[in-house]
Coordinates of C-alpha atoms in Angstrom, one line a residue:
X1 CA -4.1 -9.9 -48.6
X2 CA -0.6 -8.8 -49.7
X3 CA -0.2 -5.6 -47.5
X4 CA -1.0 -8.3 -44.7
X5 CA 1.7 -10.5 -45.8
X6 CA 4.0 -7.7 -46.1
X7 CA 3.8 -7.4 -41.9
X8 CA 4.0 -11.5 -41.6
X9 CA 7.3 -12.2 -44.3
X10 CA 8.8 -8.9 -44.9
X11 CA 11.6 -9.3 -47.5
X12 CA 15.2 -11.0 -46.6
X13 CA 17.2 -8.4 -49.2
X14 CA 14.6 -5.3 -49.4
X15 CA 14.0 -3.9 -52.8
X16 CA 17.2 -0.9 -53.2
X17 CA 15.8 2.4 -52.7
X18 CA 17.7 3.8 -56.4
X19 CA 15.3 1.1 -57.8
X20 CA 12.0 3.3 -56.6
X21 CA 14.1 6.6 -57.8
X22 CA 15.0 7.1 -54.1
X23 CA 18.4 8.2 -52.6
X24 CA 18.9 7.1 -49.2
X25 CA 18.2 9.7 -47.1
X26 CA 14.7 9.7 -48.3
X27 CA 14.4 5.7 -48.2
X28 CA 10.6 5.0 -46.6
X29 CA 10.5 1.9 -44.7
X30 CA 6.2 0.2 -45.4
X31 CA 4.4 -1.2 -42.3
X32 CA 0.8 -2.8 -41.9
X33 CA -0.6 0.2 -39.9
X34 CA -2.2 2.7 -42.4
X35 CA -4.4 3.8 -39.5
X36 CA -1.5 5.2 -37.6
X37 CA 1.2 6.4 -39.8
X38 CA 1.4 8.8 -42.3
X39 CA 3.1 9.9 -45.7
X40 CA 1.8 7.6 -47.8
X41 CA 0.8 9.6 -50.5
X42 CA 4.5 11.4 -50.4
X43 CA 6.4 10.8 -53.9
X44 CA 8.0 7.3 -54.2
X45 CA 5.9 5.6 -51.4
X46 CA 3.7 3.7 -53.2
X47 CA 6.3 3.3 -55.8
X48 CA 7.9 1.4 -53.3
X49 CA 5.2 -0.7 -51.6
X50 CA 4.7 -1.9 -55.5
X51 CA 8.1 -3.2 -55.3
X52 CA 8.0 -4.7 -52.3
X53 CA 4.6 -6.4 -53.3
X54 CA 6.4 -7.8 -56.4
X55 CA 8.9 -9.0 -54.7
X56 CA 6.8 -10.9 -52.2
X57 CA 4.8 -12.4 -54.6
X58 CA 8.1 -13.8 -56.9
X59 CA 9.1 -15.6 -53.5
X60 CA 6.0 -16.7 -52.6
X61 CA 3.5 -17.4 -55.3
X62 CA -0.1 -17.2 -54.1
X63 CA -2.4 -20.7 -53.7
X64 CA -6.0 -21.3 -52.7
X65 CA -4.8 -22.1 -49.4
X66 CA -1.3 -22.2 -48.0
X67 CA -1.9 -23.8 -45.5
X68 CA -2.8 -27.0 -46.9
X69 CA 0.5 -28.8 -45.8
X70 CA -0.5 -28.7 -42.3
X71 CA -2.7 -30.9 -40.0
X72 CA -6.4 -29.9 -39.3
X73 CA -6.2 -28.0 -35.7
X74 CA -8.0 -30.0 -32.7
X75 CA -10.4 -27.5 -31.6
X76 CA -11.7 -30.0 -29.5
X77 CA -8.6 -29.5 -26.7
X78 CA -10.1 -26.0 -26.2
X79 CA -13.9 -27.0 -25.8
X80 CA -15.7 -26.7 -22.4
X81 CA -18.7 -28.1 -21.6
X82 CA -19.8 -24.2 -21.4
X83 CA -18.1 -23.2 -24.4
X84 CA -20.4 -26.3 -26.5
X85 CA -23.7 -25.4 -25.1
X86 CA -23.3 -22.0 -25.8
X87 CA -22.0 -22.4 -29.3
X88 CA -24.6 -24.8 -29.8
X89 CA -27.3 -21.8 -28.7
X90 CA -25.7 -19.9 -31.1
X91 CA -26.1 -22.1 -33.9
X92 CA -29.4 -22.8 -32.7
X93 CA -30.2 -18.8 -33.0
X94 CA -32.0 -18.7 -29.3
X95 CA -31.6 -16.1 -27.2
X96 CA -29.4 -16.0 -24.2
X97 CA -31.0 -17.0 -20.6
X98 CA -32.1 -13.9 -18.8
X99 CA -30.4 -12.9 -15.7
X100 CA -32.0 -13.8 -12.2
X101 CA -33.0 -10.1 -10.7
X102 CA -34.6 -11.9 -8.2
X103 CA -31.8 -10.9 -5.5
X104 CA -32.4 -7.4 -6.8
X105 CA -36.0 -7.1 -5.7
X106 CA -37.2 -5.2 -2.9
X107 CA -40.8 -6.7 -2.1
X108 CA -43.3 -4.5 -0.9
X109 CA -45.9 -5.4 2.4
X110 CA -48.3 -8.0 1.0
X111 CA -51.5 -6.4 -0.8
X112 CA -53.8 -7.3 2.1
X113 CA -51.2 -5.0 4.2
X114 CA -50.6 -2.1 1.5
X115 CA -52.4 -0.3 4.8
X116 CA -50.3 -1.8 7.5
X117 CA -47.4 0.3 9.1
X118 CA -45.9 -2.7 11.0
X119 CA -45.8 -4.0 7.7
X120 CA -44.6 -1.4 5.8
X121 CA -41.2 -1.1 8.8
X122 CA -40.9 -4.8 8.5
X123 CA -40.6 -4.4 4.5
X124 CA -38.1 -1.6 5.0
X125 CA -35.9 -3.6 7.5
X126 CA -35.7 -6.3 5.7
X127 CA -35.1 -4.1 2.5
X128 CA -31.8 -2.2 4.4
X129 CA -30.6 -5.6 5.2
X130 CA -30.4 -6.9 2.1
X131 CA -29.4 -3.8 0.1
X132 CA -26.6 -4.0 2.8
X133 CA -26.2 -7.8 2.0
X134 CA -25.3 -6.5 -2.0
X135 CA -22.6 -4.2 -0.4
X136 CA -19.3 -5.5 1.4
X137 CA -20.7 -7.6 4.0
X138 CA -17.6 -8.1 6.2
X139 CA -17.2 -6.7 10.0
X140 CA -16.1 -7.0 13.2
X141 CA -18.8 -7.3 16.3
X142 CA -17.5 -5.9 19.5
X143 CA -19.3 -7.6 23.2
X144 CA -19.3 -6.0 26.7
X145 CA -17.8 -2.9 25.8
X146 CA -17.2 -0.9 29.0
X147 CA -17.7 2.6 29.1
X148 CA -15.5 5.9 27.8
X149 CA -14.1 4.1 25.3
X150 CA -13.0 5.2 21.4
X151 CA -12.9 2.2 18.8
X152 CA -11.8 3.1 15.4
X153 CA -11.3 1.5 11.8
X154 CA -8.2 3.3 9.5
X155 CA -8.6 7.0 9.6
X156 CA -11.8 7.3 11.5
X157 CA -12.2 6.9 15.2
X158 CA -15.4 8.3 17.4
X159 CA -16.4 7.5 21.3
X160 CA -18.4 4.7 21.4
X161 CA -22.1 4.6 23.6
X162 CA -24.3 1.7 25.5
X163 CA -25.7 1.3 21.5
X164 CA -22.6 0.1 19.7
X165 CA -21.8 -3.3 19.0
X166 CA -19.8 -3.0 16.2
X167 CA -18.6 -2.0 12.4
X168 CA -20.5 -3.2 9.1
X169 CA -20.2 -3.2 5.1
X170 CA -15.8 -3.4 6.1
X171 CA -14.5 -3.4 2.3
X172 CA -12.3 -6.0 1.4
X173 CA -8.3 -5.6 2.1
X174 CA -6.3 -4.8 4.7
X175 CA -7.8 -2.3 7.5
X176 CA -6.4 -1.2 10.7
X177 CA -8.9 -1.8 13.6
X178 CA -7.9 0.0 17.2
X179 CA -9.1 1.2 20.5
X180 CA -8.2 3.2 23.2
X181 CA -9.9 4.5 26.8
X182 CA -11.4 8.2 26.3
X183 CA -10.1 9.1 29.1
X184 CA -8.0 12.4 29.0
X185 CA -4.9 10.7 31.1
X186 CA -4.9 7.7 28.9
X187 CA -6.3 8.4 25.6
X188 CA -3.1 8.4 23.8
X189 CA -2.8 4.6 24.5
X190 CA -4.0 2.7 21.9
X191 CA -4.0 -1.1 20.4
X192 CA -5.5 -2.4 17.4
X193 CA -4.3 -4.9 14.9
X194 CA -4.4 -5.5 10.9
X195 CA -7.0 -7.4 9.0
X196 CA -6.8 -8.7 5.5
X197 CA -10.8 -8.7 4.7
X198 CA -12.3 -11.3 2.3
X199 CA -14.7 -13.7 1.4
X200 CA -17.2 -11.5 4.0
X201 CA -15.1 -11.8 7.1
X202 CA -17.1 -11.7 10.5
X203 CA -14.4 -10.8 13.1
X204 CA -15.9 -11.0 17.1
X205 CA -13.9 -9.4 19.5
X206 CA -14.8 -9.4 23.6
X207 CA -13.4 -6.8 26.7
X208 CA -11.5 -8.9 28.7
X209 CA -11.3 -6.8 31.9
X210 CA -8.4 -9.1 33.9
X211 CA -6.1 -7.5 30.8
X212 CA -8.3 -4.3 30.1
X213 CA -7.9 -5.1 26.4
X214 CA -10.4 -6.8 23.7
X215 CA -9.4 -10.2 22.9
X216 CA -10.6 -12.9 21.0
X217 CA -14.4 -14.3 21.8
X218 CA -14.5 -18.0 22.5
X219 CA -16.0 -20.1 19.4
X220 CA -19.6 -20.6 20.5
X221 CA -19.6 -16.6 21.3
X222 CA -18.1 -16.2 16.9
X223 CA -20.5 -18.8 16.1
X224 CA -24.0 -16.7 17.3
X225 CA -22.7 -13.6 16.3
X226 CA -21.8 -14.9 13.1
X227 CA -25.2 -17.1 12.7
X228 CA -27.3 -13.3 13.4
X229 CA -25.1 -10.7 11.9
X230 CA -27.7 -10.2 9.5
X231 CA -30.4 -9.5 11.9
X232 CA -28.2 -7.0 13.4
X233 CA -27.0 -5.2 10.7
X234 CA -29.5 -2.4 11.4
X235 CA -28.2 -1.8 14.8
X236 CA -24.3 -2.0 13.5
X237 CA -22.5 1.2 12.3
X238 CA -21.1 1.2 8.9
X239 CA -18.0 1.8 7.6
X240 CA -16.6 5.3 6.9
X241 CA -16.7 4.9 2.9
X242 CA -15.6 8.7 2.7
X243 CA -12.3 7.8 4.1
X244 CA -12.2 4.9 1.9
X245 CA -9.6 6.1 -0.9
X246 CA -7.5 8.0 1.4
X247 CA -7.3 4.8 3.4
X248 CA -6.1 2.7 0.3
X249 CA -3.5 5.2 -0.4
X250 CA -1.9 5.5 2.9
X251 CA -1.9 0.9 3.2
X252 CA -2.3 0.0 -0.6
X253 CA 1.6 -1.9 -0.5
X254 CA 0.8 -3.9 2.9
X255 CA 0.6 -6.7 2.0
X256 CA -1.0 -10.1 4.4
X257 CA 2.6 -11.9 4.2
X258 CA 4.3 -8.6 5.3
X259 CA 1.4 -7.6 8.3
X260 CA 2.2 -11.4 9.5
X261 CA 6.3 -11.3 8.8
X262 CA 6.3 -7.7 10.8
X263 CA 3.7 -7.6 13.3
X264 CA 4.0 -9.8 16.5
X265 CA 2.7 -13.4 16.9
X266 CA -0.9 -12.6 18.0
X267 CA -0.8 -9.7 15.8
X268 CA -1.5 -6.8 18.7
X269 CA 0.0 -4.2 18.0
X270 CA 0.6 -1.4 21.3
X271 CA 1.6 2.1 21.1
X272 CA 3.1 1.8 25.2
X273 CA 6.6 -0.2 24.2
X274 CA 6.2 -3.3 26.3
X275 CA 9.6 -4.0 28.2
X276 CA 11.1 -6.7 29.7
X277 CA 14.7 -6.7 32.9
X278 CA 17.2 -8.2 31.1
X279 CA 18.0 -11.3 31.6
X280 CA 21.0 -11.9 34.4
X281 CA 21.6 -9.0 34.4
X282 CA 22.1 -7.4 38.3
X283 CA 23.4 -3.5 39.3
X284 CA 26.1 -2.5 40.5
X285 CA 24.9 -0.8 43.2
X286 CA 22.7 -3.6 44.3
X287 CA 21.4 -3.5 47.7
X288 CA 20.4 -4.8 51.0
X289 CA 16.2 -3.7 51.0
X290 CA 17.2 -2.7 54.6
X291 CA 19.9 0.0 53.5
X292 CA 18.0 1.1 50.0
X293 CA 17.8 4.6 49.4
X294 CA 14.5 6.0 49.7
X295 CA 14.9 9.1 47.5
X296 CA 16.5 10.4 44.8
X297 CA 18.5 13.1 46.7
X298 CA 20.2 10.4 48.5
X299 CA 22.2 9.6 45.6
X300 CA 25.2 11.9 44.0
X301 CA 23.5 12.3 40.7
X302 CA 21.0 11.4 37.9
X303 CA 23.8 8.6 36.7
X304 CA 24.2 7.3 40.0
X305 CA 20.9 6.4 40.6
X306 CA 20.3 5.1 36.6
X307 CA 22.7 2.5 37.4
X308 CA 20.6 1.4 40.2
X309 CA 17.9 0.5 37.7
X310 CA 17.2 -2.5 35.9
X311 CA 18.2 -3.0 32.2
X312 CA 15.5 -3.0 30.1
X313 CA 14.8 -4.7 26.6
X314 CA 11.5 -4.4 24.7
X315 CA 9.5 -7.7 25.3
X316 CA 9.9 -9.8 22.3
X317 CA 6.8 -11.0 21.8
X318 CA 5.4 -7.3 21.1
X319 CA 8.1 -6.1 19.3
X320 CA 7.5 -5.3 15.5
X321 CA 10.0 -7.3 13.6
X322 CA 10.8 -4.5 10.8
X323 CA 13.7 -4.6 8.7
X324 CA 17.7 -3.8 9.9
X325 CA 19.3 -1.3 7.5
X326 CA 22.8 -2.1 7.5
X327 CA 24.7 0.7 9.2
X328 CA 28.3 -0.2 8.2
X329 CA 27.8 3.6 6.8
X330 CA 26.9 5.9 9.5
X331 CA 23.3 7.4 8.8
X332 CA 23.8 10.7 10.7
X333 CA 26.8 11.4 8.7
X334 CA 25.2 10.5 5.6
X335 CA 22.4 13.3 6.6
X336 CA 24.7 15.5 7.0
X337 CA 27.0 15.2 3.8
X338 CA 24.3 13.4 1.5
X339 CA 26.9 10.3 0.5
X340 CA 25.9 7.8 -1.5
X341 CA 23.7 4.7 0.8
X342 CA 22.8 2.7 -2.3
X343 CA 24.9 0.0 -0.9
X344 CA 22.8 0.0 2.0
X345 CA 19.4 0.1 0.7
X346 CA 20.3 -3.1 -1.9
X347 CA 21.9 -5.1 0.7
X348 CA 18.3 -4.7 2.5
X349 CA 16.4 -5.9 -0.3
X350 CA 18.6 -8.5 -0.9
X351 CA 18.0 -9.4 2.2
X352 CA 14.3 -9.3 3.0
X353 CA 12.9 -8.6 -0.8
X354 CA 15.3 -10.2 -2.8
X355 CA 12.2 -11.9 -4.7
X356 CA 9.8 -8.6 -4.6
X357 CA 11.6 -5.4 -3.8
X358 CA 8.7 -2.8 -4.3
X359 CA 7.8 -4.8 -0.4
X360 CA 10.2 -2.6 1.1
X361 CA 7.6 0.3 0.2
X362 CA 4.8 -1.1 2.0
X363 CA 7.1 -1.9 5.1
X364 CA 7.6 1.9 4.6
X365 CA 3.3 2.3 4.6
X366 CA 3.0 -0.1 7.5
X367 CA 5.5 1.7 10.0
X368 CA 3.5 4.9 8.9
X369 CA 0.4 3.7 9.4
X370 CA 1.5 2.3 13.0
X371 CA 2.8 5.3 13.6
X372 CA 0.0 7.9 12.6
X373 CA -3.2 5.7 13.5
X374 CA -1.4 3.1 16.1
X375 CA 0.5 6.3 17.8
X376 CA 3.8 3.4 17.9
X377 CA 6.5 6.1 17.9
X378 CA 9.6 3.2 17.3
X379 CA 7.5 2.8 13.8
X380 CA 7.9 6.8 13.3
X381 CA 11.8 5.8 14.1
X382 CA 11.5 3.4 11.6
X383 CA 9.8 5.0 8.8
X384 CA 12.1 8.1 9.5
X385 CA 15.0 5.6 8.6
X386 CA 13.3 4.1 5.4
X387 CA 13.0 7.6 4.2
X388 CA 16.4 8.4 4.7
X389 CA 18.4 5.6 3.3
X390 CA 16.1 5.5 -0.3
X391 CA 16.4 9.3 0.0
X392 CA 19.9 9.4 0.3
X393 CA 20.5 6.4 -2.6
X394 CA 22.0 8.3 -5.6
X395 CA 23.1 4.8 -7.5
X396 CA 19.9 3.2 -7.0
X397 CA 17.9 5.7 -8.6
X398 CA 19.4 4.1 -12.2
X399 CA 18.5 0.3 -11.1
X400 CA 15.5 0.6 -8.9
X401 CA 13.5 3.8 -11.3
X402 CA 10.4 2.4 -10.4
X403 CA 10.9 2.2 -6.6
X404 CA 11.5 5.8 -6.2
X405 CA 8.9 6.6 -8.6
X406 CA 6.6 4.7 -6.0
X407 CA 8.2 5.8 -3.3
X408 CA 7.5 10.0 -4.2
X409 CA 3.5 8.9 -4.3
X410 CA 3.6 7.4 -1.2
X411 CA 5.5 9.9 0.4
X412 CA 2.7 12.3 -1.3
X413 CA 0.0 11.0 0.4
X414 CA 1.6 10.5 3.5
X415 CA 2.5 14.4 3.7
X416 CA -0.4 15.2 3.1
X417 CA -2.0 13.1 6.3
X418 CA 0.4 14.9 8.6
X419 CA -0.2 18.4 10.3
X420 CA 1.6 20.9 9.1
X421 CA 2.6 21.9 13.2
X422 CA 4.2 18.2 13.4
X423 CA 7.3 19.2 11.6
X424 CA 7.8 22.2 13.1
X425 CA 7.6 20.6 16.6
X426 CA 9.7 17.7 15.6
X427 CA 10.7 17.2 12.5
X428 CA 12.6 20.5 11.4
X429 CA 14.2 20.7 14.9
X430 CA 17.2 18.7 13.1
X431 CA 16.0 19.8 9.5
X432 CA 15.5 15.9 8.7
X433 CA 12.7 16.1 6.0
X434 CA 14.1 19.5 4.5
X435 CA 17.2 17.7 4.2
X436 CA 15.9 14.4 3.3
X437 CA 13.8 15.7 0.3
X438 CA 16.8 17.8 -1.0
X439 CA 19.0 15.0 -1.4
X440 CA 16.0 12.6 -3.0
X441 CA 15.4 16.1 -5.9
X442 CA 19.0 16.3 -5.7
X443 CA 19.7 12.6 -6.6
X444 CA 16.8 12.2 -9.4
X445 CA 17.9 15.5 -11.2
X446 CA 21.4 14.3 -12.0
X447 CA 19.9 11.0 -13.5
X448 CA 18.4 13.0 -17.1
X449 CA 17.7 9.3 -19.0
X450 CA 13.9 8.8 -16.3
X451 CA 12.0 11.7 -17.8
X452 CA 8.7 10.6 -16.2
X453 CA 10.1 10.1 -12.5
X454 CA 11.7 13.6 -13.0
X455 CA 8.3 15.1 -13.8
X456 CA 6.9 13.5 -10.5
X457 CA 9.2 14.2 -8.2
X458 CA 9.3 17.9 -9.4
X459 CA 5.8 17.7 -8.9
X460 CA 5.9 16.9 -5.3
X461 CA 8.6 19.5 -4.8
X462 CA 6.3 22.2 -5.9
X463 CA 4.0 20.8 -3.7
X464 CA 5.9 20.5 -0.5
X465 CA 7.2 24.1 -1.2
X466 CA 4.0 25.5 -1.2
X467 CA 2.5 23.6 1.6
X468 CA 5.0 24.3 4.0
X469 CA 7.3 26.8 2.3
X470 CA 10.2 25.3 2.4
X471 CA 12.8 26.2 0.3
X472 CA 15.0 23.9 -1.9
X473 CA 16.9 26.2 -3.5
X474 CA 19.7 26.4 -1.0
X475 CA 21.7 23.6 0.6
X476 CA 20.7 23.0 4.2
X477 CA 22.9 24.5 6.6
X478 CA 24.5 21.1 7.7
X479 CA 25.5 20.9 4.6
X480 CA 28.1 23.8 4.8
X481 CA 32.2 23.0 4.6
X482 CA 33.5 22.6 8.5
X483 CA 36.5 24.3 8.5
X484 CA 38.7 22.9 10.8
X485 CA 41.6 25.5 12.2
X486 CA 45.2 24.6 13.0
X487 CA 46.1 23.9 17.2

């Protein structure tokens, strides 16, 4: 009892280590957790906890119960009916209810059939569909899908044939769900949208061939394919489990409020930017349609005949509403020198995630994602951005430790999805990534009191060294003084 008191009421003057024979560079200081620590045989220690017992026990002198000043507790107030009738079973000494297994069961052909092969496939049907019915039950069904077409969920995507109708045993979360023609001219085309999945979600989706797209069914259309989706479940095609993981790591910071703050209204999402003439706006070499031009080498040059041509703006209702990082310092230049954008990248979460900054990572996974699955290359100008400015944030490292910590996993994984080619085709033509990555090790190395994010993001340089050799040894070449000579 007194060692426990000892961790409850430890002494207001402690006993003077020259009272145990102690000086004070060898004073031992008596906790509750023998288990853990050590030393307690060492010379003066129990010595010590003696004293400190003694001295507990002359300021408070033990009674049957010290606690007798107080009121009875109301254990009542915590009761549930639950709680009762399962403390009462308890008392009782009865054992607890059995689980139900009868969900579980997988019934057999009846035994005037055991001989029956119709009733053995009937058995197994209806076995498969409710084995499937255990598993993730959501989906999406897909009617009057025309031919050469690809349909894909996350990181898988396949042609589809006459047999398709749609994807099964969808996990809950947020998935990616996209199509796009198979043929050659316009296979790079695509449109999809986000899902959050729950609660067994049944999405129904129709080809609308006045827009060429799939939209929406109509109610009664959700309603049958709802009321039979488990009838069809034979004939659906199931998720792509094996992708699963690699799936959460690439989305697992999208969150529902951000899909709906970003994405547009009806939530299509379009890798062809769809643009719209500005409004009022007429050129200044408008014409009579009886004196236009009818080729190009009728006009002086290439700027001539631009000026001719309508402005353009992207068409608000399918733009992707992402974040504005503040440019009052120029991004280019801060590439180039590696200056401090710290100011930047708190102003932006001030802005958009004053109440949960780590959001600004998954607005980092989303433009990815719509980038590398959606093929939206303004969300590959956008996540190029993001990277940059947290990159290039020396200050922040100190007050946001677990942002960047967050921020070298995700770019981890999303390395990793990205051929090895793709920089060398567009990336490393203006060294952005090299760069990028030597300012981010740069930044984190000069900050020595973050052990752990050190450890990571020396991890992930050893990683990118070896995967694509790059060396960050030596400062990029932009990063070399200009000198600038006397006219």
């Amino acid at each position: 009892m007194y060692p426990c008191s000892l961790a409850l009421a430890w002494p207001a003057d402690p006993v003077s280590p020259q009272a145990c024979g102690m000086g004070d560079s060898e004073r031992v200081y008596i906790d509750a957790l023998p288990y853990f620590d050590a030393g307690y045989d060492e010379p003066g220690v129990r010595e010590a906890a003696l004293a400190l017992i003694d001295e507990e026990c002359r300021r408070y002198r033990p009674t049957k119960n010290y606690l007798d000043h107080l009121p009875l507790i109301d254990t009542s107030k915590f009761e549930t009916e639950v709680f009762r009738t399962e403390m009462e079973r308890v008392a009782a000494r009865q054992p607890m209810e059995l689980l139900n297994m009868k969900r579980c069961e997988l019934p057999g052909p009846p035994a005037g059939q055991k001989s029956d092969l119709g009733a053995w496939a009937e058995s197994l049907r209806n076995s498969q569909a409710q084995l499937e019915h255990h598993y993730m039950s959501g989906g999406v069904a897909f009617l009057d899908i025309p031919s050469r077409l690809e349909i894909g969920i996350d990181l898988k995507f396949s042609s589809v044939n006459d047999s398709f109708r749609g994807i099964k045993s969808i996990p809950n979360g947020l998935h990616f769900i996209y199509w796009s023609s198979a043929n050659e001219r316009v296979s790079q085309l695509r449109t999809g949208f986000f899902h959050h999945f729950e609660n067994d979600d049944i999405l129904v989706y129709k080809w609308n061939p006045s827009v060429e797209t799939f939209t929406v069914a109509n109610s009664s259309e959700i309603t049958r394919i709802q009321s039979t989706w488990k009838r069809e479940l034979p004939t659906l095609s199931s998720y792509p489990t094996n992708d699963l993981k690699k799936w959460i790591s690439l989305s697992k910071y999208i969150s529902p409020r951000l899909v709906k703050d970003v994405c547009p209204a009806d939530g299509v999402i379009t890798s062809a930017t769809q643009l719209l003439p500005l409004e009022g706006f007429t050129s200044s070499k408008s014409q009579p349609a009886s004196s236009k031009r009818e080729s190009l080498e009728e006009y002086q040059s290439i700027a001539e005949a631009e000026k001719c041509l309508p402005k353009m703006e992207v068409d608000p209702k399918h733009r992707l509403n992402y974040s504005e990082i503040d440019r009052s310092v120029a991004t280019s230049q801060c590439e180039r020198s590696g200056c401090d954008q710290s100011y930047s990248l708190i102003r932006l979460l001030d802005r958009y995630y004053s109440q949960r900054p780590l959001d600004v990572l998954g607005e980092l996974q989303l433009a990815f994602v719509c980038f590398l699955v959606g093929r939206h290359l303004d969300s590959f100008e956008h996540w190029r951005n993001l990277v940059s400015l947290i990159s290039h944030s020396d200050a922040a490292v100190v007050s946001h430790p677990r942002l960047f910590h967050i921020f070298i996993m995700i770019l981890h994984f999303q390395i990793k999805e990205i051929p090895t080619d793709f920089f060398v085709d567009i990336v490393t033509r203006d060294n952005f990534l090299v760069s990028t990555l030597h300012v981010l090790f740069s930044n984190i190395s000069q900050h020595e009191g973050n052990e752990e994010l050190q450890k990571r993001a020396q991890s992930f340089k050893v990683y990118v060294t070896r995967h694509f050799k790059w060396d960050f040894s030596k400062e990029p070449d932009d990063w070399a003084p200009v000198v600038v000579e006397n006219i």
